[in-house]
Amino acid sequence: MSFSLPRYQEPDFSLPTFKNAPCARFEPAPCDGVAPDDFHATSIFPEYFQTNQGQWSLPVCSRMDCVVVNHDGALSVVEPRRLRQGDMVCVGRHENGEDGIYVHSEPFPVPPGSTAQFAFRTRMTRESSFSIDYDELYSLLRHERKHGSIVWVMGPAVVFDHDSREALEHLVREGFVDALLAGNALATHDIEASLYRTALGQEIYTKQSSPHGHYHHLDALNVVRKAGSIKAAIDNGSITNGVMNALHDKGIPFVLAGSIRDDGPLPEVYADCYAAQDAMRNIVQKATTVMALATQLHTIAVGNMTPSYTFTKEGQIRPVFFYSVDMSEFVINKLANRGSLSARSILTNVQDFLVTTARGLGI
């Protein structure tokens, strides 16, 4: 199946709605971390701001639930916690142009005839078929390996199984992973599997419990902490295979965000949740496709910081594709209404998904 990027449709700024619109208003932040009253909060969509009459500007890097700051005509999307007193923040809550703000909610129009007023099975359920979704995904991933940045958001279930862990390692080594976002557990149990062939004490292929296996993840943490870092434990020969090993070998960045429940944790885990958010956003800003697998909280977190669009190296606007893969209908539908063609969901066992995807890509 061939792949081509959907074409961006810019608003028609010659329409009277835009011609008669005022310039966007900007008011100073009253103090650090506080926006002025009536501030405009951003969405996942492209948003235009009339900074001068007839000049509609689109911020390059956006995310939802932020504010827009005007730096001498250059617009940036900023988390409210980053505001500094005096920053000129966009105000106004009408998004149809009458406040000089236009939210472009259909940047990549649905082809004519692709929707109907009434249809069965329009929501993802256990009955949904996904054959075409997989074929489209294979085409997308092959395209993105050459032209984009594929960010994977992972829960630990992906490394609990021998075949899915191996499939993910192959995806990393074959260039289908440009960054990985996860928590302490994924890396810990991947390292546990390298050291002891277990995950939470259960053999990753036979599923047999090992004697004293409940110590294995703690022993794995101890091995890495003794070495000083995951990299050091790989370099000294302790960790010889797996996902973290592949990321290290390929020089691929990862962010491990800490949790209140973490054991250890591994030295690379961010203990400060806002430092973790900053590190995650630095990666998400470069993403063209996001693959979120078997992690509700990380999926929602990354979804909240991922816009529906980004820019190519040539300056063209393109969609950011977002896949949510989980066994739970609630989880996959959580982001299904993000409002753009880039949001897709697949309801399946994530271990089966990874194995199927690797096979479909021929690796």
Short mmCIF file of C-alpha atoms in Angstrom, two decimals:
data_model
loop_
_atom_site.label_atom_id
_atom_site.label_comp_id
_atom_site.label_asym_id
_atom_site.label_seq_id
_atom_site.Cartn_x
_atom_site.Cartn_y
_atom_site.Cartn_z
CA MET A 1 0.00 0.00 0.00
CA SER A 2 1.49 3.33 -1.06
CA PHE A 3 1.59 6.27 1.33
CA SER A 4 1.26 9.99 0.76
CA LEU A 5 0.95 12.76 3.31
CA PRO A 6 -2.47 14.46 3.52
CA ARG A 7 -2.37 17.92 2.00
CA TYR A 8 -2.76 20.85 4.38
CA GLN A 9 -5.60 23.24 3.56
CA GLU A 10 -4.84 26.74 4.77
CA PRO A 11 -7.73 29.03 5.79
CA ASP A 12 -8.93 31.41 3.10
CA PHE A 13 -7.83 34.71 4.61
CA SER A 14 -9.51 36.66 1.80
CA LEU A 15 -12.94 35.91 3.32
CA PRO A 16 -14.76 38.81 5.04
CA THR A 17 -14.48 36.97 8.39
CA PHE A 18 -10.74 37.55 8.29
CA LYS A 19 -10.70 40.83 6.40
CA ASN A 20 -12.91 42.47 9.03
CA ALA A 21 -11.27 40.83 12.04
CA PRO A 22 -9.34 42.91 14.59
CA CYS A 23 -5.75 42.24 15.55
CA ALA A 24 -5.22 39.81 18.39
CA ARG A 25 -4.80 41.43 21.80
CA PHE A 26 -1.84 40.76 24.08
CA GLU A 27 -1.68 41.74 27.73
CA PRO A 28 1.21 41.43 30.20
CA ALA A 29 1.42 38.54 32.62
CA PRO A 30 0.81 40.09 36.06
CA CYS A 31 3.49 37.95 37.71
CA ASP A 32 5.59 34.84 37.15
CA GLY A 33 3.51 31.76 36.35
CA VAL A 34 0.21 33.67 36.06
CA ALA A 35 -1.62 34.56 32.85
CA PRO A 36 -3.76 37.68 32.49
CA ASP A 37 -7.52 37.34 32.82
CA ASP A 38 -9.33 36.11 29.71
CA PHE A 39 -6.16 34.45 28.36
CA HIS A 40 -6.49 32.29 25.26
CA ALA A 41 -5.72 28.58 25.80
CA THR A 42 -4.37 26.62 22.86
CA SER A 43 -5.74 23.39 21.38
CA ILE A 44 -4.18 20.59 19.32
CA PHE A 45 -5.14 22.39 16.09
CA PRO A 46 -3.29 24.99 14.02
CA GLU A 47 -4.18 28.41 15.43
CA TYR A 48 -3.68 31.70 13.64
CA PHE A 49 -3.25 35.09 15.30
CA GLN A 50 -3.57 38.40 13.46
CA THR A 51 -0.52 40.24 14.76
CA ASN A 52 -0.82 43.06 12.22
CA GLN A 53 -3.76 43.89 9.96
CA GLY A 54 -3.78 41.26 7.22
CA GLN A 55 -0.95 39.26 8.78
CA TRP A 56 -2.08 35.96 10.32
CA SER A 57 0.70 34.09 12.12
CA LEU A 58 0.86 30.39 13.00
CA PRO A 59 3.14 29.31 15.88
CA VAL A 60 5.64 26.65 14.82
CA CYS A 61 5.57 24.47 17.96
CA SER A 62 2.24 24.16 19.72
CA ARG A 63 0.51 22.02 22.35
CA MET A 64 -2.86 22.12 24.07
CA ASP A 65 -3.67 23.96 27.31
CA CYS A 66 -0.93 26.54 26.89
CA VAL A 67 -0.83 30.28 26.21
CA VAL A 68 0.58 32.28 23.30
CA VAL A 69 3.28 34.84 24.01
CA ASN A 70 4.25 37.63 21.59
CA HIS A 71 7.98 38.37 21.52
CA ASP A 72 8.20 41.43 19.27
CA GLY A 73 6.01 39.80 16.63
CA ALA A 74 7.33 36.26 17.06
CA LEU A 75 4.74 33.98 18.64
CA SER A 76 5.54 31.07 20.94
CA VAL A 77 3.32 28.59 22.76
CA VAL A 78 4.26 28.48 26.43
CA GLU A 79 3.14 26.43 29.43
CA PRO A 80 1.60 28.86 31.96
CA ARG A 81 4.12 27.78 34.60
CA ARG A 82 6.87 29.21 32.39
CA LEU A 83 5.40 32.70 32.13
CA ARG A 84 7.44 35.60 33.42
CA GLN A 85 6.00 38.86 34.65
CA GLY A 86 5.48 41.20 31.71
CA ASP A 87 5.29 38.52 29.02
CA MET A 88 2.74 39.64 26.45
CA VAL A 89 0.05 36.95 26.48
CA CYS A 90 -2.75 36.60 23.95
CA VAL A 91 -6.22 37.23 25.41
CA GLY A 92 -9.65 36.51 23.98
CA ARG A 93 -11.84 33.43 23.94
CA HIS A 94 -13.58 33.65 20.59
CA GLU A 95 -11.83 31.30 18.14
CA ASN A 96 -13.65 32.26 14.93
CA GLY A 97 -11.62 35.38 14.12
CA GLU A 98 -13.60 38.00 16.01
CA ASP A 99 -10.82 38.30 18.63
CA GLY A 100 -8.08 38.11 16.01
CA ILE A 101 -7.74 34.39 16.80
CA TYR A 102 -8.70 31.59 14.44
CA VAL A 103 -8.60 27.89 15.39
CA HIS A 104 -8.34 25.83 12.20
CA SER A 105 -10.15 22.63 13.21
CA GLU A 106 -10.13 20.99 9.76
CA PRO A 107 -6.57 21.41 8.50
CA PHE A 108 -6.53 18.07 6.67
CA PRO A 109 -10.06 17.69 5.23
CA VAL A 110 -11.74 14.29 5.07
CA PRO A 111 -12.06 13.17 1.42
CA PRO A 112 -15.62 13.54 0.02
CA GLY A 113 -17.76 10.45 0.37
CA SER A 114 -15.71 8.96 3.22
CA THR A 115 -18.35 9.63 5.87
CA ALA A 116 -22.07 9.00 6.16
CA GLN A 117 -24.84 10.39 8.29
CA PHE A 118 -25.56 6.92 9.70
CA ALA A 119 -23.23 3.94 9.87
CA PHE A 120 -22.60 0.88 12.03
CA ARG A 121 -19.41 0.36 14.07
CA THR A 122 -18.05 3.90 13.88
CA ARG A 123 -16.32 3.54 17.28
CA MET A 124 -13.46 1.18 18.09
CA THR A 125 -14.71 -1.96 19.89
CA ARG A 126 -13.72 -5.58 20.32
CA GLU A 127 -15.61 -6.27 17.10
CA SER A 128 -13.66 -3.81 14.99
CA SER A 129 -11.56 -5.08 12.12
CA PHE A 130 -8.06 -3.71 11.77
CA SER A 131 -6.58 -5.28 8.64
CA ILE A 132 -6.48 -2.02 6.70
CA ASP A 133 -5.20 -0.17 9.78
CA TYR A 134 -2.17 -2.44 9.93
CA ASP A 135 -1.48 -2.10 6.20
CA GLU A 136 -1.74 1.69 6.43
CA LEU A 137 0.51 1.65 9.49
CA TYR A 138 3.22 -0.33 7.69
CA SER A 139 3.18 2.21 4.85
CA LEU A 140 3.30 5.10 7.29
CA LEU A 141 6.20 3.67 9.30
CA ARG A 142 8.24 2.99 6.16
CA HIS A 143 7.64 6.59 5.06
CA GLU A 144 8.46 8.01 8.49
CA ARG A 145 11.68 6.01 8.79
CA LYS A 146 13.02 8.06 5.87
CA HIS A 147 11.17 11.35 6.26
CA GLY A 148 9.98 11.73 9.86
CA SER A 149 10.54 11.03 13.52
CA ILE A 150 8.73 8.08 15.16
CA VAL A 151 8.28 8.39 18.91
CA TRP A 152 7.16 5.32 20.88
CA VAL A 153 5.34 5.65 24.21
CA MET A 154 5.54 2.36 26.10
CA GLY A 155 4.16 0.53 29.09
CA PRO A 156 6.08 -2.41 30.63
CA ALA A 157 3.80 -5.06 29.10
CA VAL A 158 5.74 -4.80 25.85
CA VAL A 159 8.81 -6.44 27.44
CA PHE A 160 6.98 -9.08 29.51
CA ASP A 161 6.84 -11.40 26.50
CA HIS A 162 9.83 -12.90 24.68
CA ASP A 163 8.51 -12.34 21.16
CA SER A 164 7.21 -8.80 21.65
CA ARG A 165 10.42 -7.72 23.42
CA GLU A 166 12.43 -9.15 20.54
CA ALA A 167 10.12 -7.49 18.01
CA LEU A 168 10.58 -4.10 19.65
CA GLU A 169 14.35 -4.58 19.76
CA HIS A 170 14.29 -5.31 16.01
CA LEU A 171 12.16 -2.20 15.37
CA VAL A 172 14.80 -0.15 17.19
CA ARG A 173 17.72 -1.68 15.31
CA GLU A 174 15.98 -1.35 11.92
CA GLY A 175 15.39 2.39 12.30
CA PHE A 176 11.69 2.48 13.13
CA VAL A 177 12.24 4.08 16.56
CA ASP A 178 13.58 7.65 16.83
CA ALA A 179 12.85 8.10 20.53
CA LEU A 180 11.21 6.21 23.40
CA LEU A 181 9.14 7.59 26.27
CA ALA A 182 8.35 5.32 29.20
CA GLY A 183 8.57 4.87 32.94
CA ASN A 184 10.97 3.13 35.26
CA ALA A 185 9.17 -0.23 34.85
CA LEU A 186 9.75 -0.75 31.12
CA ALA A 187 13.50 -0.26 31.37
CA THR A 188 13.77 -2.21 34.64
CA HIS A 189 11.96 -5.28 33.34
CA ASP A 190 13.75 -5.13 30.00
CA ILE A 191 17.05 -5.21 31.91
CA GLU A 192 15.68 -7.95 34.17
CA ALA A 193 14.97 -9.99 31.04
CA SER A 194 18.52 -9.47 29.80
CA LEU A 195 20.01 -10.55 33.14
CA TYR A 196 17.65 -13.34 34.18
CA ARG A 197 15.24 -13.99 31.23
CA THR A 198 12.36 -13.04 33.53
CA ALA A 199 9.91 -10.18 33.98
CA LEU A 200 8.65 -9.77 37.53
CA GLY A 201 10.19 -13.18 38.19
CA GLN A 202 8.31 -15.01 35.43
CA GLU A 203 10.27 -16.51 32.53
CA ILE A 204 9.45 -14.37 29.50
CA TYR A 205 8.81 -17.31 27.14
CA THR A 206 7.56 -20.22 29.25
CA LYS A 207 5.84 -17.99 31.86
CA GLN A 208 7.19 -20.27 34.59
CA SER A 209 7.97 -18.59 37.90
CA SER A 210 11.60 -18.70 38.96
CA PRO A 211 12.68 -19.49 42.54
CA HIS A 212 13.04 -16.17 44.36
CA GLY A 213 12.02 -14.55 41.09
CA HIS A 214 10.34 -11.69 42.90
CA TYR A 215 13.87 -10.47 43.67
CA HIS A 216 14.91 -10.28 40.04
CA HIS A 217 13.70 -6.77 39.23
CA LEU A 218 15.25 -5.52 42.46
CA ASP A 219 18.50 -7.29 41.63
CA ALA A 220 18.39 -5.73 38.15
CA LEU A 221 17.98 -2.28 39.66
CA ASN A 222 20.88 -2.98 42.01
CA VAL A 223 23.14 -4.07 39.15
CA VAL A 224 22.49 -0.84 37.25
CA ARG A 225 22.73 1.40 40.29
CA LYS A 226 26.03 -0.24 41.21
CA ALA A 227 27.33 0.45 37.70
CA GLY A 228 26.08 4.04 37.92
CA SER A 229 23.84 4.12 34.85
CA ILE A 230 22.19 1.97 32.20
CA LYS A 231 24.93 2.98 29.77
CA ALA A 232 27.64 1.92 32.21
CA ALA A 233 25.95 -1.43 32.82
CA ILE A 234 25.84 -2.00 29.05
CA ASP A 235 29.43 -0.90 28.59
CA ASN A 236 30.69 -3.25 31.34
CA GLY A 237 28.91 -6.20 29.73
CA SER A 238 26.14 -6.70 32.30
CA ILE A 239 23.30 -5.90 29.86
CA THR A 240 23.82 -7.73 26.58
CA ASN A 241 20.45 -7.62 24.79
CA GLY A 242 17.01 -6.07 24.77
CA VAL A 243 15.39 -2.73 24.13
CA MET A 244 17.62 -0.53 26.29
CA ASN A 245 20.69 -2.21 24.83
CA ALA A 246 19.43 -1.50 21.30
CA LEU A 247 18.66 2.14 22.13
CA HIS A 248 22.20 2.51 23.49
CA ASP A 249 23.78 0.87 20.43
CA LYS A 250 21.80 3.08 18.01
CA GLY A 251 22.22 6.30 20.02
CA ILE A 252 18.47 6.77 20.30
CA PRO A 253 17.19 9.13 23.03
CA PHE A 254 14.77 7.99 25.71
CA VAL A 255 12.98 9.58 28.65
CA LEU A 256 12.03 7.55 31.73
CA ALA A 257 9.49 9.51 33.78
CA GLY A 258 9.31 8.63 37.48
CA SER A 259 6.25 7.53 39.43
CA ILE A 260 5.35 7.58 43.11
CA ARG A 261 5.30 3.77 43.04
CA ASP A 262 8.76 3.24 41.51
CA ASP A 263 11.22 0.74 42.93
CA GLY A 264 14.85 1.80 42.78
CA PRO A 265 14.52 3.65 40.49
CA LEU A 266 17.06 3.40 37.68
CA PRO A 267 19.59 6.27 37.74
CA GLU A 268 18.27 7.76 34.48
CA VAL A 269 14.68 8.08 35.77
CA TYR A 270 13.45 11.66 36.18
CA ALA A 271 12.29 12.15 39.76
CA ASP A 272 10.90 15.64 39.06
CA CYS A 273 7.68 15.25 37.03
CA TYR A 274 8.02 18.69 35.45
CA ALA A 275 11.61 18.00 34.43
CA ALA A 276 10.30 14.77 32.89
CA GLN A 277 7.56 16.71 31.10
CA ASP A 278 10.12 19.15 29.71
CA ALA A 279 12.33 16.30 28.47
CA MET A 280 9.33 14.56 26.92
CA ARG A 281 8.15 17.71 25.19
CA ASN A 282 11.62 18.30 23.71
CA ILE A 283 11.23 14.95 21.98
CA VAL A 284 7.54 15.29 21.10
CA GLN A 285 8.21 18.62 19.37
CA LYS A 286 10.24 16.70 16.77
CA ALA A 287 7.69 13.87 16.39
CA THR A 288 5.81 13.23 13.17
CA THR A 289 4.29 9.92 14.35
CA VAL A 290 3.57 8.84 17.93
CA MET A 291 2.96 5.19 18.80
CA ALA A 292 1.42 4.87 22.30
CA LEU A 293 1.27 1.29 23.55
CA ALA A 294 -0.26 -0.17 26.72
CA THR A 295 0.11 2.81 29.01
CA GLN A 296 -2.91 4.91 29.85
CA LEU A 297 -1.23 7.68 31.82
CA HIS A 298 1.75 8.13 29.51
CA THR A 299 -0.55 8.06 26.48
CA ILE A 300 -2.74 10.81 27.92
CA ALA A 301 0.32 12.83 28.98
CA VAL A 302 1.96 12.64 25.56
CA GLY A 303 -1.39 13.21 23.82
CA ASN A 304 -1.79 16.45 25.75
CA MET A 305 1.56 17.77 24.51
CA THR A 306 1.25 16.57 20.90
CA PRO A 307 -0.29 18.96 18.35
CA SER A 308 -2.14 17.67 15.30
CA TYR A 309 0.39 19.30 12.97
CA THR A 310 4.08 20.03 12.54
CA PHE A 311 6.40 21.42 9.87
CA THR A 312 8.60 19.53 7.44
CA LYS A 313 12.23 20.54 6.88
CA GLU A 314 10.99 22.36 3.79
CA GLY A 315 8.56 24.41 5.89
CA GLN A 316 5.41 22.59 4.77
CA ILE A 317 2.64 21.87 7.28
CA ARG A 318 1.92 18.17 7.75
CA PRO A 319 -0.09 16.06 10.23
CA VAL A 320 1.34 14.37 13.30
CA PHE A 321 -0.01 10.81 13.34
CA PHE A 322 -0.98 9.44 16.74
CA TYR A 323 -1.70 5.74 17.35
CA SER A 324 -3.11 4.42 20.63
CA VAL A 325 -2.84 0.64 21.07
CA ASP A 326 -4.35 -1.13 24.08
CA MET A 327 -6.62 -3.98 25.16
CA SER A 328 -8.97 -1.56 26.93
CA GLU A 329 -11.68 0.19 24.92
CA PHE A 330 -11.63 3.06 27.41
CA VAL A 331 -7.92 3.68 26.90
CA ILE A 332 -7.92 3.59 23.11
CA ASN A 333 -10.99 5.82 22.92
CA LYS A 334 -9.50 8.33 25.35
CA LEU A 335 -7.68 10.08 22.52
CA ALA A 336 -9.87 8.89 19.65
CA ASN A 337 -11.75 12.21 19.65
CA ARG A 338 -8.65 14.39 19.31
CA GLY A 339 -10.36 15.87 16.29
CA SER A 340 -7.98 15.19 13.42
CA LEU A 341 -7.25 12.47 10.90
CA SER A 342 -3.98 11.80 12.72
CA ALA A 343 -5.66 10.01 15.66
CA ARG A 344 -5.99 6.26 15.21
CA SER A 345 -6.71 3.47 17.69
CA ILE A 346 -6.15 -0.28 17.57
CA LEU A 347 -7.76 -2.50 20.18
CA THR A 348 -5.54 -5.53 20.73
CA ASN A 349 -3.03 -7.22 23.00
CA VAL A 350 0.04 -5.02 22.69
CA GLN A 351 2.37 -8.01 22.54
CA ASP A 352 0.49 -9.38 19.53
CA PHE A 353 0.54 -5.90 18.01
CA LEU A 354 4.32 -5.59 18.16
CA VAL A 355 4.92 -9.04 16.73
CA THR A 356 2.42 -8.43 13.92
CA THR A 357 3.91 -5.02 13.15
CA ALA A 358 7.47 -6.32 12.99
CA ARG A 359 6.40 -9.15 10.69
CA GLY A 360 4.39 -6.81 8.52
CA LEU A 361 7.47 -4.62 8.10
CA GLY A 362 9.53 -7.66 7.18
CA ILE A 363 11.94 -7.53 10.11
#
